[in-house]
Coordinates of N, CA and C in Angstrom, one line a residue:
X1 N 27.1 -44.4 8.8 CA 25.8 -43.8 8.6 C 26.0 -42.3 8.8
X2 N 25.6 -41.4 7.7 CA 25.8 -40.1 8.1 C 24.1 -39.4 8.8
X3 N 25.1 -38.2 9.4 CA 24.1 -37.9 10.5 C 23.2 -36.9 10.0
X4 N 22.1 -36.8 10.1 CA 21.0 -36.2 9.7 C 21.3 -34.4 10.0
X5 N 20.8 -33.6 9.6 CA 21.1 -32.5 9.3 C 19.8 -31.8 10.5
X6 N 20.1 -30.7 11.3 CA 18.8 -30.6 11.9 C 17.8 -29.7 11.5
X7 N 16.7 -29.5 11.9 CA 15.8 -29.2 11.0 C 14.8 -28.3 11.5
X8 N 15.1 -28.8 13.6 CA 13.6 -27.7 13.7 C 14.9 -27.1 15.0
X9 N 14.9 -25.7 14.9 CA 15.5 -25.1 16.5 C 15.5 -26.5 17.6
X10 N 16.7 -25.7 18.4 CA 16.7 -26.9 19.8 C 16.2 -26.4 20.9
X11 N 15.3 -26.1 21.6 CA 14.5 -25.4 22.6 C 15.5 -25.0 23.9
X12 N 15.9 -24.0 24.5 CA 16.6 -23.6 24.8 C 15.9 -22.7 26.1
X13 N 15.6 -23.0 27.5 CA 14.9 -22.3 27.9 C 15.3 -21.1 28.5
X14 N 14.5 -19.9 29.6 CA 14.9 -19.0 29.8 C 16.2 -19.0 30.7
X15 N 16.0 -19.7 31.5 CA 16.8 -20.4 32.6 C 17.9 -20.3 32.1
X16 N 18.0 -21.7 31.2 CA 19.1 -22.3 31.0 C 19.8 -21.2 30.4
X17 N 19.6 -20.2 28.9 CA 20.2 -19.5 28.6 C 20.7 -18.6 29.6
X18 N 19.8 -18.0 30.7 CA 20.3 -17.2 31.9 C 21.7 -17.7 32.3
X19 N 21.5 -18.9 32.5 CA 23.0 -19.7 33.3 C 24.3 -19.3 32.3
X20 N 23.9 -19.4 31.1 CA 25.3 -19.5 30.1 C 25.3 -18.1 30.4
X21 N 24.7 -17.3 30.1 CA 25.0 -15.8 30.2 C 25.9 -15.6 31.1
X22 N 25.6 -15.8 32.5 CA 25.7 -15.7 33.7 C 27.3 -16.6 33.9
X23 N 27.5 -17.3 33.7 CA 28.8 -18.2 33.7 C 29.8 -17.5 32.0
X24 N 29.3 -17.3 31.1 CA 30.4 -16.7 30.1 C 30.6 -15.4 31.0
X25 N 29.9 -14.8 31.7 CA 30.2 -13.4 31.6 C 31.3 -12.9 33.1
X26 N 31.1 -14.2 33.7 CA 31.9 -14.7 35.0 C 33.1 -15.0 34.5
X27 N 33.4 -16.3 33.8 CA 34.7 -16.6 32.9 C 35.5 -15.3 32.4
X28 N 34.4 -14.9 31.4 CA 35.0 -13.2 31.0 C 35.7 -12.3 31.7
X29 N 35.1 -12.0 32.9 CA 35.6 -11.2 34.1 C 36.6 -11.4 34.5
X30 N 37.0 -13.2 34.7 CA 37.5 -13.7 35.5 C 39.0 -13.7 34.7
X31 N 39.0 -14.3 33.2 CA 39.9 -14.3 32.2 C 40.5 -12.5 32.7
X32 N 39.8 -11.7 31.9 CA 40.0 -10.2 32.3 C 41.0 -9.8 33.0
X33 N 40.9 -10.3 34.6 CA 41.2 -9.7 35.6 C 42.4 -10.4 35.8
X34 N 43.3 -11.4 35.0 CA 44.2 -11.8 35.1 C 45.0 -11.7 34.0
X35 N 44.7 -10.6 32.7 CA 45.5 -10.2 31.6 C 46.4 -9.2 32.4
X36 N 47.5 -9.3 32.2 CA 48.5 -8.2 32.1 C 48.3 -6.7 31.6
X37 N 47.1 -6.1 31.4 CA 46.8 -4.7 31.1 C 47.9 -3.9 31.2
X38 N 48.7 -2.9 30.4 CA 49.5 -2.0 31.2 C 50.7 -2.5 32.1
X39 N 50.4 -3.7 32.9 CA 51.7 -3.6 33.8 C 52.8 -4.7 33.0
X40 N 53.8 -4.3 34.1 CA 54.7 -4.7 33.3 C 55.8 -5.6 34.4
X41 N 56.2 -6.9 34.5 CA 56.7 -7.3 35.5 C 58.3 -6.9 35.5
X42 N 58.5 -6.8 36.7 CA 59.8 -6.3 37.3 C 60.8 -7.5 38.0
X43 N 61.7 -7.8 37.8 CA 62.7 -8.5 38.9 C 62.8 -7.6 39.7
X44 N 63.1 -8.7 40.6 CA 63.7 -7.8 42.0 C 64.7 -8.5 42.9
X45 N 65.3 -7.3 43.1 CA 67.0 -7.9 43.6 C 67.5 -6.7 44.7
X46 N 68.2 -7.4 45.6 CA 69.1 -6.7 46.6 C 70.4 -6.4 46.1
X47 N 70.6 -5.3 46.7 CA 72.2 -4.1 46.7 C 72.6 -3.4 47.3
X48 N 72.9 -2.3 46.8 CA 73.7 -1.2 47.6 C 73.5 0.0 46.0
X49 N 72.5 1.0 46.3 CA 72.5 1.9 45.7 C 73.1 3.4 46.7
X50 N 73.3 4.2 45.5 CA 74.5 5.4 46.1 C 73.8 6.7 45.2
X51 N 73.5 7.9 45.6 CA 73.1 9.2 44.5 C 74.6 9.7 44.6
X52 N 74.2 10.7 43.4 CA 75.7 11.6 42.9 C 75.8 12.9 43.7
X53 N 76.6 13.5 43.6 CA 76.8 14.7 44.8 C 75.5 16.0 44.9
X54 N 74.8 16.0 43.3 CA 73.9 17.1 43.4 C 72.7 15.8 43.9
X55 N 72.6 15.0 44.1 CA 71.3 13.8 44.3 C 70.1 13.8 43.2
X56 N 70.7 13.8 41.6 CA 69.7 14.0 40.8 C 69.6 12.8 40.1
X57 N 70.9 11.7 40.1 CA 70.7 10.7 39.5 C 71.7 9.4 40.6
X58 N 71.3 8.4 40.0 CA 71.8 7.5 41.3 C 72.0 6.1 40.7
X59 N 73.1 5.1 41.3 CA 73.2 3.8 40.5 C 73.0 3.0 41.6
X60 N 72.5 1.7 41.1 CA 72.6 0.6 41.6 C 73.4 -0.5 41.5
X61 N 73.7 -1.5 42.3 CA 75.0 -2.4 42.1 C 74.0 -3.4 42.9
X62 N 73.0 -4.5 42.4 CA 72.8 -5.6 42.6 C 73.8 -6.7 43.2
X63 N 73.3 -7.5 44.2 CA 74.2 -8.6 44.4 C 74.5 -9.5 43.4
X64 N 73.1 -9.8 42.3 CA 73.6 -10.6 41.6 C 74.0 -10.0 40.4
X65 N 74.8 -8.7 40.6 CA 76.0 -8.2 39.5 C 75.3 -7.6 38.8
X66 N 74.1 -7.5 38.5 CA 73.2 -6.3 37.7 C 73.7 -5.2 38.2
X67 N 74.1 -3.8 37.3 CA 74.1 -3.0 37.8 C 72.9 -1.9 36.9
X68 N 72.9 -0.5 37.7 CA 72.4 0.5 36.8 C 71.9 1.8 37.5
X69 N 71.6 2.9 36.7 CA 71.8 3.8 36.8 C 70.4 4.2 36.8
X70 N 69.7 5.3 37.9 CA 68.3 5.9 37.7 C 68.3 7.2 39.1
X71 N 67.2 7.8 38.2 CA 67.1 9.1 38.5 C 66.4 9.2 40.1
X72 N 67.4 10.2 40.6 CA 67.1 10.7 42.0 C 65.6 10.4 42.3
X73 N 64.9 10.9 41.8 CA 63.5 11.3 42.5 C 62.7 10.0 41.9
X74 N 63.3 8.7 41.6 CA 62.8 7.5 42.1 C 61.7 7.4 42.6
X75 N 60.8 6.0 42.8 CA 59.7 5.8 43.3 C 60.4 5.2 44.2
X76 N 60.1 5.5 45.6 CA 61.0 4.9 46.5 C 60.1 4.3 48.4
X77 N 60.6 3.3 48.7 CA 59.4 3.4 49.9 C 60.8 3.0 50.9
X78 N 60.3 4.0 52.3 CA 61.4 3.7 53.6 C 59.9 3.3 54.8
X79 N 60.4 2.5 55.5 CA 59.6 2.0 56.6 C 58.2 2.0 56.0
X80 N 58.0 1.3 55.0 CA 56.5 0.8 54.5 C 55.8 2.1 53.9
X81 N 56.3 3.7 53.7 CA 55.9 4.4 53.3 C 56.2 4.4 52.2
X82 N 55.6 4.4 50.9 CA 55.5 4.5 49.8 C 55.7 5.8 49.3
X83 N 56.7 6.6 48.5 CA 57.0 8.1 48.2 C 57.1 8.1 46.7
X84 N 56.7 9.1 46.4 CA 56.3 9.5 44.3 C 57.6 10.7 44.8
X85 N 58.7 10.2 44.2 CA 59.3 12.0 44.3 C 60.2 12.3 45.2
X86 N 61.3 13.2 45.1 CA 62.0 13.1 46.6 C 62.9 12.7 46.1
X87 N 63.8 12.7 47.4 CA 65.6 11.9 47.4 C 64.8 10.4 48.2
X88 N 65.6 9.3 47.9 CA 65.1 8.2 49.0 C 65.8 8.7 50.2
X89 N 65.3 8.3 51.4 CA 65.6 8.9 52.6 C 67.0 8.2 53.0
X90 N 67.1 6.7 52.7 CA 68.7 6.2 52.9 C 69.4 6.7 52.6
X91 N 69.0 7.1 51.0 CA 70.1 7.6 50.4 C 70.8 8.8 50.7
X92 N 69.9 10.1 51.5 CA 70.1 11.0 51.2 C 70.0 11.7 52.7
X93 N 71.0 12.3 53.2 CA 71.2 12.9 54.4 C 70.8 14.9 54.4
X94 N 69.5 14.9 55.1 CA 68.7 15.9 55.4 C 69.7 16.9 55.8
X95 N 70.3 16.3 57.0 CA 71.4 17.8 57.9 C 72.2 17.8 57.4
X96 N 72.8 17.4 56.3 CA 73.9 18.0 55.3 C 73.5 18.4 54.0
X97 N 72.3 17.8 53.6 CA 71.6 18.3 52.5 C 72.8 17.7 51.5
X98 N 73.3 16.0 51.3 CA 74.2 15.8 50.3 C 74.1 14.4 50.6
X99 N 74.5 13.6 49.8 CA 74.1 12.1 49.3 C 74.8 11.6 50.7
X100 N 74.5 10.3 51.2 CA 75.2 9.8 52.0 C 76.6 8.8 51.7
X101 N 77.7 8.8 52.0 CA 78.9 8.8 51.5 C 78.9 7.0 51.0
X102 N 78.4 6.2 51.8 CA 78.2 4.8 51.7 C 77.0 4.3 51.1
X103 N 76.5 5.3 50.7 CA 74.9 4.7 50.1 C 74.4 3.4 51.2
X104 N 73.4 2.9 50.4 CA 72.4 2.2 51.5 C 72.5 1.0 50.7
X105 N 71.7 -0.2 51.4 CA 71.3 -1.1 51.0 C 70.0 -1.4 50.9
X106 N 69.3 -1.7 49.6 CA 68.6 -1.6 49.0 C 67.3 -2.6 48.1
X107 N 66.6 -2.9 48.2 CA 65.7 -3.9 47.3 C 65.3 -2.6 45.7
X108 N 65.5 -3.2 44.5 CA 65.2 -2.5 43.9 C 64.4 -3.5 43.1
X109 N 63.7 -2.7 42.1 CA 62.5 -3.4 41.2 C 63.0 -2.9 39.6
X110 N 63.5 -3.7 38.8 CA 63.8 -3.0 37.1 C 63.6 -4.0 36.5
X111 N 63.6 -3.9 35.4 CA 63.4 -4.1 34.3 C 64.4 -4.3 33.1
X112 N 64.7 -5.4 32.1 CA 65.5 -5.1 31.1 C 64.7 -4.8 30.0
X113 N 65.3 -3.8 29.4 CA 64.5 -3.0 28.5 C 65.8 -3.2 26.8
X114 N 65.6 -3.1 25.7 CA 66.0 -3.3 24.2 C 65.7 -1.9 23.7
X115 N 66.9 -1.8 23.7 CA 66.8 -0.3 22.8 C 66.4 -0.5 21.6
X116 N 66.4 0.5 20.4 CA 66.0 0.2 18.9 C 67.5 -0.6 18.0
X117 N 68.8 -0.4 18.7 CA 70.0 -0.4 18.0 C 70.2 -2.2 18.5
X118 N 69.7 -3.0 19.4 CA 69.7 -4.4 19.6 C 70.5 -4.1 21.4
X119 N 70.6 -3.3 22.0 CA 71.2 -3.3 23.4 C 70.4 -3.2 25.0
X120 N 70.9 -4.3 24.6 CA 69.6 -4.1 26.1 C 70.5 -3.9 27.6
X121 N 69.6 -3.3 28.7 CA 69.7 -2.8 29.5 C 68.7 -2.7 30.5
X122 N 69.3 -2.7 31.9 CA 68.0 -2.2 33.1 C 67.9 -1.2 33.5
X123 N 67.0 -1.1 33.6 CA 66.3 0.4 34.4 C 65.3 -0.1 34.9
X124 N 66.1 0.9 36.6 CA 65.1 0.8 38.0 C 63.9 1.3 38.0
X125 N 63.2 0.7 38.4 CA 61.7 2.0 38.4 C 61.4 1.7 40.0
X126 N 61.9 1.0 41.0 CA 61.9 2.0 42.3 C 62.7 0.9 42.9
X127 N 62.6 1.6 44.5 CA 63.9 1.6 45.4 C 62.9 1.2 46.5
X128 N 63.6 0.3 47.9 CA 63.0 -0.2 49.1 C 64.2 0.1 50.3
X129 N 64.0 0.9 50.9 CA 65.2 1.2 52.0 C 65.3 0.2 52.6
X130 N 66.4 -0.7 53.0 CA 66.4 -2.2 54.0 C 66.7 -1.8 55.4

């Protein structure tokens, strides 16, 4: 038996439409706030990072054998302070004004990133003094 085709509007009250509003626009928010906008997820891994003698660029050596290379003035945080800029403070010895000979150990946060030629590679985008 086929189904009849409808004929007059379905009465919809204020209310009720209020609710759907009110719940899609909740969903919406809610979906929203859990898209990945802009950020971009990082692994994260322990090591032993070291700067170069002028402290303008610096590598990393992962325990789990990742290694890589990033620039001195790093995003870097020591004792829960968070620093934009700078030498990391492990890394870098004030009263000699020169890298510290053993570098530090480290939590870092990178990324593998694909170049345009098919080679991919990590780069750190910051550092955690341990």
């Amino acid at each position: 038996m086929p189904l009849a085709p409808l004929t007059k509007p379905v009465p919809l009250s204020r209310a009720w439409l209020a609710v759907v509003v009110v719940v899609a626009l909740f969903a919406g928010g809610f979906i929203a706030t859990r898209l990945p906008f802009g950020t971009v997820p990082l692994r994260v891994a322990e090591g032993h990072a070291f700067l170069t003698s002028e402290g303008k660029k610096g590598a990393f050596q992962a325990d789990n054998g990742v290694s890589s290379s990033f620039y001195g003035n790093v995003v870097w945080t020591d004792a829960g302070q968070p620093t934009v800029g700078g030498r990391p403070s492990c890394l870098w010895d004030k009263q000699t004004n020169s890298p510290r000979p053993a570098g530090a150990r480290v939590e870092a946060g990178y990324r593998w990133v694909r170049t345009p030629d098919g080679v991919s590679l990590p780069i750190v985008a910051w550092l955690k003094c341990l």
